[in-house]
Coordinates of C-alpha atoms in Angstrom, one line a residue:
M209 CA 39.7 -0.9 5.1
A210 CA 40.7 2.1 3.1
L211 CA 37.0 2.7 2.4
L212 CA 36.0 2.2 5.9
A213 CA 38.8 4.7 7.1
L214 CA 37.6 7.5 4.5
V215 CA 34.0 7.1 5.6
A216 CA 34.8 7.4 9.2
S217 CA 36.9 10.4 8.5
L218 CA 33.8 12.0 6.7
F219 CA 31.7 11.0 9.7
A220 CA 34.1 12.8 12.1
L221 CA 34.0 15.9 10.1
L222 CA 30.3 16.3 9.7
L223 CA 29.6 15.1 13.3
G224 CA 32.2 16.9 15.2
G225 CA 30.6 20.2 15.2
A226 CA 27.0 19.0 16.2
G227 CA 25.7 20.5 19.4
P228 CA 22.3 21.2 21.0
A229 CA 20.3 24.1 19.7
F230 CA 16.8 24.8 18.5
A231 CA 16.3 24.4 14.8
H232 CA 15.8 27.6 12.9
A233 CA 17.0 30.6 14.9
G234 CA 14.8 33.5 16.0
L235 CA 15.8 36.9 17.0
S236 CA 15.3 37.3 20.8
G237 CA 16.5 40.9 21.3
T238 CA 18.5 43.9 20.1
D239 CA 20.4 46.6 21.6
P240 CA 19.3 49.4 20.9
A241 CA 15.7 48.3 21.0
D242 CA 13.5 48.4 17.7
G243 CA 12.0 51.8 17.5
S244 CA 13.9 53.3 20.5
V245 CA 15.0 56.9 20.4
L246 CA 18.5 57.5 21.9
K247 CA 20.0 60.9 23.0
T248 CA 23.3 60.2 21.6
G249 CA 24.5 57.6 19.0
P250 CA 25.5 54.0 20.4
Q251 CA 29.0 52.7 20.1
Y252 CA 27.6 49.1 19.1
V253 CA 24.4 47.6 17.6
T254 CA 24.2 44.0 19.2
L255 CA 21.6 41.1 18.2
T256 CA 20.7 38.2 20.4
F257 CA 19.3 35.0 18.7
T258 CA 17.3 31.8 20.3
E259 CA 20.3 29.6 19.0
S260 CA 23.9 29.7 17.6
V261 CA 24.2 31.5 14.2
G262 CA 26.8 32.1 11.6
F263 CA 27.5 35.2 9.5
S264 CA 29.4 36.8 6.7
D265 CA 31.0 40.1 6.2
D266 CA 27.7 41.6 5.1
S267 CA 25.4 39.8 7.6
L268 CA 24.7 42.9 9.6
R269 CA 24.6 46.4 8.1
V270 CA 23.7 49.7 9.8
L271 CA 22.2 52.2 7.3
S272 CA 22.0 56.1 8.0
P273 CA 19.0 58.2 6.9
K274 CA 20.9 58.9 3.8
N275 CA 21.3 55.0 3.1
E276 CA 25.1 55.1 3.9
R277 CA 26.6 52.1 5.8
V278 CA 27.9 53.2 9.3
N279 CA 29.6 50.0 10.3
P280 CA 32.9 49.9 8.9
R281 CA 33.9 46.4 10.2
P282 CA 31.8 43.0 9.9
A283 CA 30.0 41.5 12.7
Q284 CA 31.5 39.5 15.6
H285 CA 30.2 37.2 18.2
V286 CA 30.1 39.0 21.7
D287 CA 32.6 37.4 24.1
G288 CA 32.6 34.1 22.2
K289 CA 28.9 33.6 22.5
D290 CA 27.7 32.1 19.2
D291 CA 24.0 33.1 19.6
T292 CA 25.1 36.9 19.4
A293 CA 26.2 39.2 16.5
R294 CA 27.8 42.8 17.1
V295 CA 29.0 45.5 14.9
E296 CA 30.9 48.7 15.9
L297 CA 29.5 51.9 14.6
S298 CA 31.4 55.1 13.4
G299 CA 31.6 57.8 15.8
N300 CA 29.5 61.0 15.8
L301 CA 26.5 59.7 14.2
P302 CA 24.1 62.5 13.2
Q303 CA 20.5 62.6 14.2
G304 CA 17.9 60.8 12.5
S305 CA 16.5 57.3 12.2
Y306 CA 19.1 54.2 11.5
T307 CA 17.9 51.0 9.8
V308 CA 19.7 47.7 10.8
A309 CA 19.4 45.0 8.3
W310 CA 20.5 41.5 9.3
R311 CA 20.9 38.0 7.7
V312 CA 22.3 35.1 9.6
V313 CA 22.3 31.2 9.1
S314 CA 20.9 29.1 11.7
A315 CA 22.5 26.0 13.1
D316 CA 20.4 23.8 11.0
G317 CA 21.7 25.5 7.7
H318 CA 18.6 27.7 7.1
P319 CA 19.1 31.5 6.5
I320 CA 16.9 33.9 8.3
S321 CA 16.7 37.7 7.9
G322 CA 15.1 40.9 9.1
A323 CA 15.6 44.6 9.9
F324 CA 14.6 47.1 12.7
V325 CA 15.0 50.7 13.1
F326 CA 16.3 53.0 16.0
S327 CA 16.8 56.8 16.0
V328 CA 19.2 59.3 17.4
G329 CA 17.9 62.5 18.8
Q330 CA 14.5 62.4 17.0
P331 CA 13.1 60.1 14.2
S332 CA 13.3 61.2 10.7
E333 CA 12.6 60.2 7.0
T334 CA 15.1 57.5 5.8
A335 CA 16.2 56.6 2.5
A336 CA 17.4 53.1 3.6
V337 CA 16.0 50.2 1.5
V338 CA 16.2 46.7 2.7
A339 CA 15.0 43.4 1.3
T340 CA 12.0 42.1 2.9
G341 CA 10.3 38.6 2.8
S342 CA 11.7 35.2 3.1
P343 CA 15.2 34.1 2.0
D344 CA 13.4 31.4 0.1
E345 CA 11.4 33.7 -2.0
T346 CA 14.4 35.1 -4.1
A347 CA 15.6 33.6 -7.4
V348 CA 18.5 32.0 -5.8
G349 CA 16.4 30.5 -3.0
R350 CA 13.8 29.1 -5.3
L351 CA 16.6 27.5 -7.5
Y352 CA 18.2 26.2 -4.4
G353 CA 14.7 24.7 -3.4
V354 CA 14.3 23.1 -6.6
L355 CA 17.8 21.5 -6.4
R356 CA 17.2 20.0 -3.0
Y357 CA 14.0 18.1 -4.6
V358 CA 16.5 16.7 -7.3
A359 CA 19.1 15.6 -4.7
Y360 CA 16.4 13.8 -2.7
S361 CA 15.1 12.1 -5.9
G362 CA 18.7 11.3 -7.0
L363 CA 19.3 9.6 -3.6
A364 CA 16.2 7.5 -3.8
L365 CA 16.8 6.2 -7.1
L366 CA 20.5 5.2 -6.5
V367 CA 19.7 3.7 -3.0
G368 CA 16.4 1.9 -4.3
A369 CA 17.8 0.4 -7.5
A370 CA 21.1 -0.6 -5.6
A371 CA 19.0 -2.5 -2.8
F372 CA 16.8 -4.0 -5.4
A373 CA 19.8 -5.6 -7.4
S374 CA 21.5 -6.5 -4.1
V375 CA 18.7 -8.0 -2.0
C376 CA 15.7 -8.9 -4.4
W377 CA 17.2 -9.9 -7.9
P378 CA 21.0 -10.3 -8.1
A379 CA 20.8 -10.8 -11.8
A380 CA 19.1 -7.4 -12.1
G381 CA 22.6 -5.9 -12.3
S382 CA 22.8 -7.0 -15.9
V383 CA 19.5 -5.7 -17.0
R384 CA 19.3 -2.4 -18.8
P385 CA 16.5 -0.6 -16.7
V386 CA 18.3 -1.2 -13.5
R387 CA 21.5 0.0 -14.9
R388 CA 19.9 3.1 -16.2
T389 CA 18.1 3.9 -12.8
L390 CA 21.4 3.6 -10.9
A391 CA 23.0 5.8 -13.4
L392 CA 20.3 8.4 -13.5
G393 CA 20.2 8.3 -9.7
W394 CA 24.0 9.1 -9.5
V395 CA 23.8 11.8 -12.2
A396 CA 21.0 13.6 -10.5
L397 CA 22.4 13.4 -7.1
T398 CA 26.0 14.5 -8.3
A399 CA 24.8 17.3 -10.4
S400 CA 22.4 18.8 -7.8
T401 CA 25.1 18.5 -5.2
V402 CA 27.6 20.4 -7.2
A403 CA 24.9 23.1 -8.0
L404 CA 23.9 23.5 -4.2
L405 CA 27.5 23.9 -3.3
L406 CA 28.0 26.7 -5.9
L407 CA 24.5 28.4 -4.8
R408 CA 25.2 27.9 -1.0
G409 CA 27.1 31.3 -0.7
P410 CA 24.7 33.4 -2.5
Y411 CA 21.8 31.5 -0.8
E412 CA 23.3 32.3 2.6
A413 CA 24.4 36.0 1.8
A414 CA 21.4 36.9 -0.3
G415 CA 23.9 37.5 -3.2
P416 CA 23.0 37.5 -7.1
L417 CA 23.0 34.2 -9.1
T418 CA 26.1 35.4 -10.8
S419 CA 28.1 35.2 -7.4
A420 CA 27.8 31.5 -7.5
F421 CA 31.3 31.3 -9.2
D422 CA 32.9 33.8 -6.8
V423 CA 35.9 31.8 -5.5
A424 CA 36.1 33.7 -2.2
L425 CA 32.5 33.1 -1.4
L426 CA 32.9 29.3 -2.4
G427 CA 35.9 29.2 0.0
R428 CA 33.9 30.6 2.8
T429 CA 31.0 28.0 2.1
V430 CA 33.1 25.0 2.3
T431 CA 34.4 25.9 5.8
G432 CA 30.7 25.9 7.0
R433 CA 28.9 22.7 8.1
P434 CA 26.4 22.8 5.1
G435 CA 29.2 23.2 2.7
A436 CA 31.4 20.7 4.4
A437 CA 28.5 18.2 4.2
L438 CA 28.2 18.8 0.3
V439 CA 31.7 18.3 -0.2
A440 CA 31.7 15.0 1.6
R441 CA 28.8 14.0 -0.3
L442 CA 30.6 14.6 -3.5
L443 CA 33.5 12.4 -2.3
L444 CA 31.1 9.6 -1.4
L445 CA 29.7 9.8 -4.8
A446 CA 33.1 9.4 -6.5
L447 CA 33.6 6.3 -4.4
A448 CA 30.1 5.0 -5.5
A449 CA 31.1 5.5 -9.1
V450 CA 34.4 3.5 -8.7
L451 CA 32.5 0.8 -6.9
F452 CA 29.8 0.6 -9.6
G453 CA 32.5 0.8 -12.4
R454 CA 34.2 -2.5 -10.9
W455 CA 30.9 -4.2 -10.5
A456 CA 30.0 -3.5 -14.1
R457 CA 33.3 -4.8 -15.4
R458 CA 33.0 -8.0 -13.8
P459 CA 32.3 -11.0 -16.0
G460 CA 28.6 -11.3 -16.4
A461 CA 28.1 -8.3 -14.0
G462 CA 25.3 -10.2 -12.2
D463 CA 25.4 -10.9 -8.4
P464 CA 27.4 -8.0 -6.8
G465 CA 28.7 -10.3 -4.3
V466 CA 29.2 -9.9 -0.4
R467 CA 32.0 -7.3 -0.4
V468 CA 30.2 -5.1 -3.0
R469 CA 27.0 -5.1 -1.1
M470 CA 28.7 -4.2 2.3
A471 CA 30.7 -1.4 0.5
G472 CA 27.4 -0.2 -1.0
A473 CA 25.4 -0.2 2.2
L474 CA 28.1 1.7 4.0
L475 CA 28.3 4.3 1.3
A476 CA 24.4 4.7 1.3
A477 CA 24.5 5.2 5.2
A478 CA 27.3 7.8 4.8
L479 CA 25.4 9.7 2.0
A480 CA 22.2 9.7 4.3
V481 CA 24.2 11.3 7.1
T482 CA 25.4 14.2 4.9
W483 CA 21.9 15.3 5.1
A484 CA 21.3 14.7 8.7
A485 CA 24.5 16.5 9.7
A486 CA 23.3 19.8 8.0
E487 CA 19.6 20.0 8.5
H488 CA 17.1 19.8 11.2
A489 CA 18.6 16.7 13.0
S490 CA 21.8 18.4 13.6
A491 CA 20.0 21.1 15.8
G492 CA 17.6 20.8 18.6
I493 CA 17.0 18.4 21.4
Q494 CA 18.6 14.8 21.5
V495 CA 21.0 15.5 18.5
A496 CA 23.0 12.3 19.3
L497 CA 19.9 10.1 18.6
A498 CA 18.2 12.4 16.0
M499 CA 21.0 12.2 13.6
P500 CA 21.1 8.5 13.1
V501 CA 17.3 8.2 13.2
A502 CA 17.1 11.0 10.5
A503 CA 19.8 8.9 8.3
L504 CA 17.9 5.7 8.8
H505 CA 14.4 7.4 7.8
L506 CA 16.3 8.7 4.7
L507 CA 17.7 5.2 3.8
A508 CA 14.3 3.8 4.4
M509 CA 12.7 6.3 2.0
G510 CA 15.3 5.5 -0.7
V511 CA 14.9 2.0 -0.5
W512 CA 11.1 2.0 -0.7
L513 CA 10.5 4.8 -3.2
G514 CA 13.5 4.0 -5.4
G515 CA 12.9 0.3 -5.2
L516 CA 9.2 0.9 -6.4
V517 CA 10.4 3.0 -9.4
T518 CA 12.9 0.1 -10.2
L519 CA 10.2 -2.5 -10.0
L520 CA 7.8 -0.4 -12.2
L521 CA 10.2 0.0 -14.8
L522 CA 11.0 -3.7 -14.8
L523 CA 7.2 -4.7 -14.8
R524 CA 6.8 -2.3 -18.0
R525 CA 9.5 -3.9 -19.7
R526 CA 8.7 -5.7 -22.9
G527 CA 9.9 -9.2 -23.8
S528 CA 12.0 -8.1 -26.6
E529 CA 14.5 -6.9 -24.0
G530 CA 15.1 -10.1 -22.1
R531 CA 13.7 -11.9 -19.2
E532 CA 11.0 -10.6 -17.2
V533 CA 11.5 -9.9 -13.5
P534 CA 10.7 -13.3 -11.6
A535 CA 7.7 -13.6 -9.2
S536 CA 10.2 -14.7 -6.4
A537 CA 12.0 -11.2 -6.8
I538 CA 8.8 -9.4 -6.7
G539 CA 7.8 -11.3 -3.5
R540 CA 11.2 -10.5 -2.0
F541 CA 10.8 -6.8 -2.7
S542 CA 7.4 -6.8 -1.0
A543 CA 8.9 -8.1 2.1
L544 CA 11.9 -5.5 1.8
A545 CA 9.3 -2.6 1.1
F546 CA 7.1 -3.6 4.0
G547 CA 10.2 -3.4 6.2
A548 CA 11.2 -0.1 4.9
V549 CA 7.8 1.4 5.3
A550 CA 7.8 0.2 9.1
V551 CA 11.1 1.9 9.6
L552 CA 9.7 5.2 8.1
V553 CA 6.8 5.1 10.2
G554 CA 8.7 4.2 13.5
T555 CA 11.6 7.0 12.6
G556 CA 8.8 9.5 11.4
V557 CA 7.0 9.3 14.7
Y558 CA 10.1 10.0 16.8
Q559 CA 11.1 13.0 14.4
S560 CA 7.5 14.3 14.5
W561 CA 7.5 14.2 18.3
R562 CA 11.0 16.1 18.3
Q563 CA 10.0 18.7 15.8
V564 CA 6.5 19.5 16.9
G565 CA 6.4 19.1 20.5
S566 CA 2.8 19.3 21.5
W567 CA -0.6 18.2 19.9
Q568 CA -1.7 21.9 19.7
A569 CA 1.1 22.8 17.5
L570 CA -0.2 20.3 14.7
S571 CA -3.0 22.7 13.9
T572 CA -1.3 26.1 14.9
T573 CA 2.0 26.1 13.2
S574 CA 3.0 25.7 9.5
Y575 CA 5.3 22.8 10.3
G576 CA 2.5 21.0 12.0
K577 CA -0.2 21.6 9.2
T578 CA 2.3 20.3 6.7
L579 CA 3.2 17.2 8.7
L580 CA -0.7 16.5 8.9
V581 CA -0.7 16.5 5.2
K582 CA 2.2 14.2 5.0
V583 CA 0.6 11.9 7.3
A584 CA -2.6 11.5 5.3
A585 CA -0.3 11.1 2.1
V586 CA 1.5 8.1 3.9
V587 CA -1.8 6.7 5.0
L588 CA -3.0 6.6 1.2
V589 CA 0.3 5.1 0.5
L590 CA -0.2 2.4 2.8
C591 CA -3.7 1.6 1.5
V592 CA -2.3 1.3 -1.9
A593 CA 0.4 -0.7 -0.6
S594 CA -1.9 -3.3 0.9
F595 CA -3.4 -3.9 -2.7
S596 CA 0.1 -4.3 -4.2
R597 CA 0.9 -6.9 -1.6
R598 CA -2.2 -8.8 -2.5
W599 CA -1.2 -8.9 -6.2
T600 CA 2.2 -9.9 -5.3
A601 CA 0.8 -12.8 -3.1
R602 CA -1.3 -14.0 -6.0
L603 CA 1.6 -13.8 -8.4
V604 CA 3.9 -15.7 -6.2
H605 CA 1.7 -18.4 -4.7
E606 CA -1.0 -18.9 -7.3
A607 CA 0.5 -17.9 -10.7
P608 CA 4.2 -18.9 -11.0
A609 CA 5.7 -18.2 -14.2
T610 CA 4.8 -20.5 -17.1
K611 CA 7.7 -22.9 -17.9
T612 CA 8.8 -23.3 -21.5
P613 CA 9.2 -26.8 -22.4
T614 CA 12.7 -27.8 -23.8
V615 CA 13.0 -29.0 -27.5
P616 CA 14.5 -32.5 -26.7
A617 CA 11.3 -33.3 -24.4
T618 CA 9.1 -33.4 -27.6
E619 CA 9.0 -34.8 -31.2
R620 CA 7.7 -33.1 -34.2
V621 CA 5.2 -35.2 -36.2
R622 CA 5.4 -35.0 -40.0
V623 CA 2.1 -35.4 -42.0
A624 CA 2.0 -36.5 -45.4
Q625 CA 0.4 -34.1 -47.9
T626 CA -0.4 -34.4 -51.7
V627 CA 0.0 -31.5 -54.0
G628 CA -3.0 -29.3 -54.0
A629 CA -4.4 -30.7 -50.8
P630 CA -5.6 -28.3 -48.1
A631 CA -3.3 -27.1 -45.4
P632 CA -2.8 -29.5 -42.5
P633 CA -4.2 -28.3 -39.0
A634 CA -1.6 -26.3 -36.8
R635 CA 1.5 -28.3 -35.8
E636 CA 1.3 -29.6 -32.4
D637 CA 4.2 -30.8 -30.2
R638 CA 3.3 -33.9 -28.5
D639 CA 5.1 -36.0 -25.8
T640 CA 6.6 -39.2 -27.3
T641 CA 5.4 -41.5 -24.5
S642 CA 1.9 -40.3 -23.9
G643 CA 0.6 -38.4 -26.9
A644 CA -0.5 -35.5 -25.0
P645 CA 0.6 -31.8 -25.8
A646 CA 3.9 -31.1 -24.3
G647 CA 4.0 -30.0 -20.9
E648 CA 1.0 -32.3 -19.9
G649 CA 2.4 -35.5 -20.0
P650 CA 3.4 -37.6 -16.9
G651 CA 6.0 -36.1 -14.7
E652 CA 5.1 -32.4 -15.9
D653 CA 3.5 -29.9 -13.3
T654 CA 0.2 -28.4 -14.6
E655 CA 0.8 -24.5 -14.8
P656 CA -2.0 -21.8 -14.8
P657 CA -2.6 -20.3 -18.3
L658 CA -0.2 -17.4 -19.4
S659 CA -3.1 -15.1 -19.5
E660 CA -3.6 -15.5 -15.8
A661 CA -0.1 -14.7 -15.0
V662 CA -0.1 -11.6 -17.3
A663 CA -3.4 -10.5 -15.6
Y664 CA -1.7 -10.6 -12.1
R665 CA 1.4 -8.6 -13.5
R666 CA -0.8 -5.9 -15.0
G667 CA -2.7 -5.6 -11.8
L668 CA 0.5 -5.2 -9.8
R669 CA 1.9 -2.9 -12.3
R670 CA -1.2 -0.5 -11.7
M671 CA -0.8 -0.6 -7.9
V672 CA 2.9 -0.1 -8.0
T673 CA 2.3 3.0 -10.3
A674 CA -0.3 4.5 -8.0
E675 CA 2.0 3.9 -5.1
A676 CA 5.1 5.3 -6.8
V677 CA 3.1 8.5 -7.6
L678 CA 1.9 8.8 -4.0
G679 CA 5.5 8.3 -2.8
V680 CA 6.8 11.0 -4.9
V681 CA 4.1 13.4 -3.4
V682 CA 5.4 12.1 0.1
L683 CA 8.9 13.0 -0.9
V684 CA 7.9 16.5 -2.0
I685 CA 6.2 17.1 1.3
T686 CA 9.2 15.9 3.1
T687 CA 11.4 18.3 1.3
V688 CA 9.0 21.3 2.2
L689 CA 9.2 20.1 6.0
T690 CA 13.1 20.3 5.8
G691 CA 12.8 23.9 4.8
T692 CA 10.1 24.9 7.3
Q693 CA 10.6 26.3 10.8
P694 CA 9.8 23.2 13.4
S695 CA 7.0 23.8 15.6
R696 CA 9.1 23.3 18.8
A697 CA 11.5 26.2 17.7
A698 CA 8.5 28.4 16.8
G699 CA 7.0 27.7 20.2
E700 CA 10.5 28.6 21.9
R701 CA 10.6 31.7 20.0
D702 CA 6.9 32.8 21.0
S703 CA 7.7 31.9 24.6
T704 CA 10.6 34.2 24.5
A705 CA 8.4 36.9 23.0
S706 CA 5.8 36.2 25.6
A707 CA 8.3 37.0 28.5
Q708 CA 8.8 40.3 27.1
G709 CA 5.3 41.7 28.0
P710 CA 1.6 42.1 26.9
Q711 CA 1.0 40.6 23.4
V712 CA -2.5 42.2 22.6
K713 CA -4.0 45.6 22.6
V714 CA -7.8 45.9 22.3
V715 CA -9.7 49.0 21.5
T716 CA -13.5 49.3 21.1
V717 CA -14.8 52.3 19.1
P718 CA -18.5 53.1 18.9
F719 CA -20.1 54.5 15.8
D720 CA -23.5 55.7 14.5
M721 CA -24.9 53.0 12.0
G722 CA -27.2 55.7 10.5
T723 CA -30.6 54.8 11.7
A724 CA -32.3 56.0 15.0
N725 CA -31.0 54.6 18.3
H726 CA -28.8 52.0 16.5
Q727 CA -25.0 52.5 17.5
G728 CA -22.5 50.0 16.4
T729 CA -19.0 49.3 17.6
V730 CA -15.7 48.4 16.0
Q731 CA -13.4 46.2 18.2
I732 CA -9.7 46.6 17.0
T733 CA -7.0 44.2 18.2
L734 CA -3.3 44.9 17.9
T735 CA -0.8 42.1 18.4
P736 CA 1.7 42.6 19.9
G737 CA 0.8 46.3 20.5
R738 CA 4.5 47.2 20.5
V739 CA 6.9 49.1 18.4
G740 CA 7.6 47.1 15.2
E741 CA 5.6 44.9 13.1
N742 CA 1.9 44.3 14.2
T743 CA -1.0 42.4 13.3
V744 CA -4.4 44.4 13.1
E745 CA -7.7 42.8 13.2
A746 CA -11.1 44.6 13.2
V747 CA -14.5 43.3 13.9
V748 CA -17.9 45.3 13.3
Y749 CA -20.9 44.5 15.7
T750 CA -24.4 45.8 15.8
A751 CA -26.2 47.4 18.7
D752 CA -27.3 44.1 19.9
G753 CA -23.9 42.4 19.9
G754 CA -24.4 40.4 16.5
L755 CA -21.7 40.6 13.6
A756 CA -22.3 43.3 11.0
T757 CA -21.3 43.4 7.6
V758 CA -20.1 46.6 6.2
P759 CA -18.9 47.3 2.5
E760 CA -15.8 49.4 3.6
L761 CA -13.7 49.7 6.9
R762 CA -10.4 51.9 6.8
L763 CA -8.2 52.5 9.5
A764 CA -5.2 55.1 9.8
L765 CA -2.9 55.8 12.7
T766 CA -1.1 59.0 13.7
Q767 CA 1.3 60.0 16.3
D768 CA 0.4 63.6 16.9
E769 CA 3.2 64.4 19.4
L770 CA 6.0 63.4 17.0
G771 CA 4.0 64.3 13.9
I772 CA 4.0 60.9 12.3
G773 CA 1.3 59.5 10.1
P774 CA -1.2 59.0 9.1
L775 CA -0.3 55.4 8.4
D776 CA -2.8 53.5 6.5
A777 CA -3.5 49.9 7.9
K778 CA -4.6 48.7 4.5
L779 CA -7.3 46.6 6.0
K780 CA -8.7 43.7 3.8
D781 CA -12.0 41.9 4.1
Q782 CA -11.5 38.3 5.4
K783 CA -15.1 37.5 5.3
G784 CA -16.4 38.2 8.5
Y785 CA -13.7 40.5 9.9
W786 CA -11.0 42.9 8.6
A787 CA -7.3 42.5 8.9
T788 CA -3.8 43.3 8.1
Y789 CA -0.6 41.5 9.3
D790 CA 2.2 43.9 8.5
L791 CA 1.4 47.1 10.0
R792 CA 4.7 48.7 11.4
L793 CA 4.7 51.2 14.1
P794 CA 8.2 53.1 14.4
M795 CA 7.6 54.7 17.8
P796 CA 6.0 54.1 21.2
G797 CA 3.6 56.3 22.8
V798 CA -0.1 57.2 22.4
W799 CA -1.3 56.7 18.8
T800 CA -4.8 58.0 17.5
L801 CA -6.9 55.5 15.6
N802 CA -9.0 57.1 12.8
V803 CA -11.6 54.4 11.9
T804 CA -13.8 55.1 8.8
V805 CA -16.9 52.8 8.4
R806 CA -18.9 53.0 5.5
T807 CA -22.6 51.4 6.2
T808 CA -24.1 51.7 2.8
D809 CA -23.3 52.8 -0.7
I810 CA -23.5 56.5 0.2
D811 CA -23.2 56.7 4.1
Q812 CA -19.9 56.6 6.0
V813 CA -18.8 57.7 9.4
T814 CA -15.3 58.4 10.8
V815 CA -14.6 57.9 14.5
R816 CA -11.5 58.1 16.5
D817 CA -10.0 56.5 19.6
T818 CA -6.4 56.1 21.2
V819 CA -4.1 53.2 21.9
R820 CA -0.8 53.3 23.7
I821 CA 2.0 51.4 21.8
T822 CA 4.8 50.2 24.0
P823 CA 8.5 50.0 23.5
V824 CA 10.1 46.8 22.9
P825 CA 11.7 45.5 26.2
R826 CA 15.4 45.2 26.4

């Protein structure tokens, strides 16, 4: 009862704050707007996101042209709205361009970051330097990602080995490979959880690796949902260690018993909830259903993959270490694994629908493409698993383990031999009643040759090895998915952006191709054609409208009215078109496009046109 009460308390701690939101937040608006020019300095800078976010003291920094911080106090939510962040600025801001650097934590525990610029009076050069790129690309982010793989692997080994010993072969608790697998799973999961807890603060705040031991930062970590989930996981692992210790100290340490089985199942479910409560399942639609489904998905993965590893170790064990795993235990695991895979498929279909949202998103978003790779890997696993089941059926139904006859059932026949006579033939045990070799007399079942059973086990071992390797691949892809923005959230972000105005600006610029009466065109597409970051794609056409291949294409943009530029777009040849994906335009207004087309090794032409860049809508 004490164990049940503690687990229930941990459930309440983890589930109490779960609410509907879209996994992975996105910035939906800023005040002042990105690229805007204000007559006087604002009193506040406010950011609005697509879902609730959390932040630390340094989550929002406003930097002057001299790279000096001008927000003396940390960010706060606006009127208690969890999807906002606001900082108050110092008074009498001098003229120039100000950089706003932000880093917040989504409701599903993933940090996101970005920056934008506004100006007071008129734009200026700025010395402000902000970090760019994904939070996962830092040293802390990479290490955090590796530790997440280790944690998933540890859970799979712990749950799978325990399920095998509890359901398939109760005597496995006294077998060394099973005990080692349990211990390895527990150690891997515990060590990775401790490391994740220490790194969570630097991961959220973009701090250095050395800040992992900052007591104040650790204190803020444990008050958040991801940190609380990690603390709860450590407490559950401590209980698991106590439970395993009591089982190991029992006489014989064989069958764990009904109580140990029930306690182990409860602890495994609680461990799975510590993931569901802090990742994608805790944010989005149908949270109340998504969290238990995610926990069930994780448990099924552990039973299947961890059980496969346990079975593989037992199949590779040599006879010098004791009994080999009986065929009946292999048959029971085959049925258990089939049920686990069925649960994986069912829960996976629901999670895919919830996170993807549409068929189109499967091919247009990173989450959808990664999910397709996972589906392909799962299909391969199912194909290999079908062969494993065939070998198991042969082993169970056609080649039971050969029985070893007992000594009292036979007599040894002594053969008299004179000194110097040749050695007698190999001694043969014979049944005392029939004279037949032992095990072939009346009342004994005829068994298949030992070599036949060995062949079946070797075939099964090969299939289980292949299935386990593919299972590890599926686990790796699953871990990648948990760190990728779900397609439904990306679609919600894009819908918000679409409501803000036109998304594309297209300019067609004619140019002389160098031969008589041959004039080509360059079609330049800017997306979204607003202040801030833009994608640029350029396609060269011949006079008859066909695609033209040129050795070099350059694009530079200038804002003559404000004296900005030229800004080199740094176009790269994409085999059929030229593109860049990070051109940042700081100001709205009419920009001049300077397009240089090199048609041969010695001939080139520069042409010009204009495009109007719009401000970001408020």
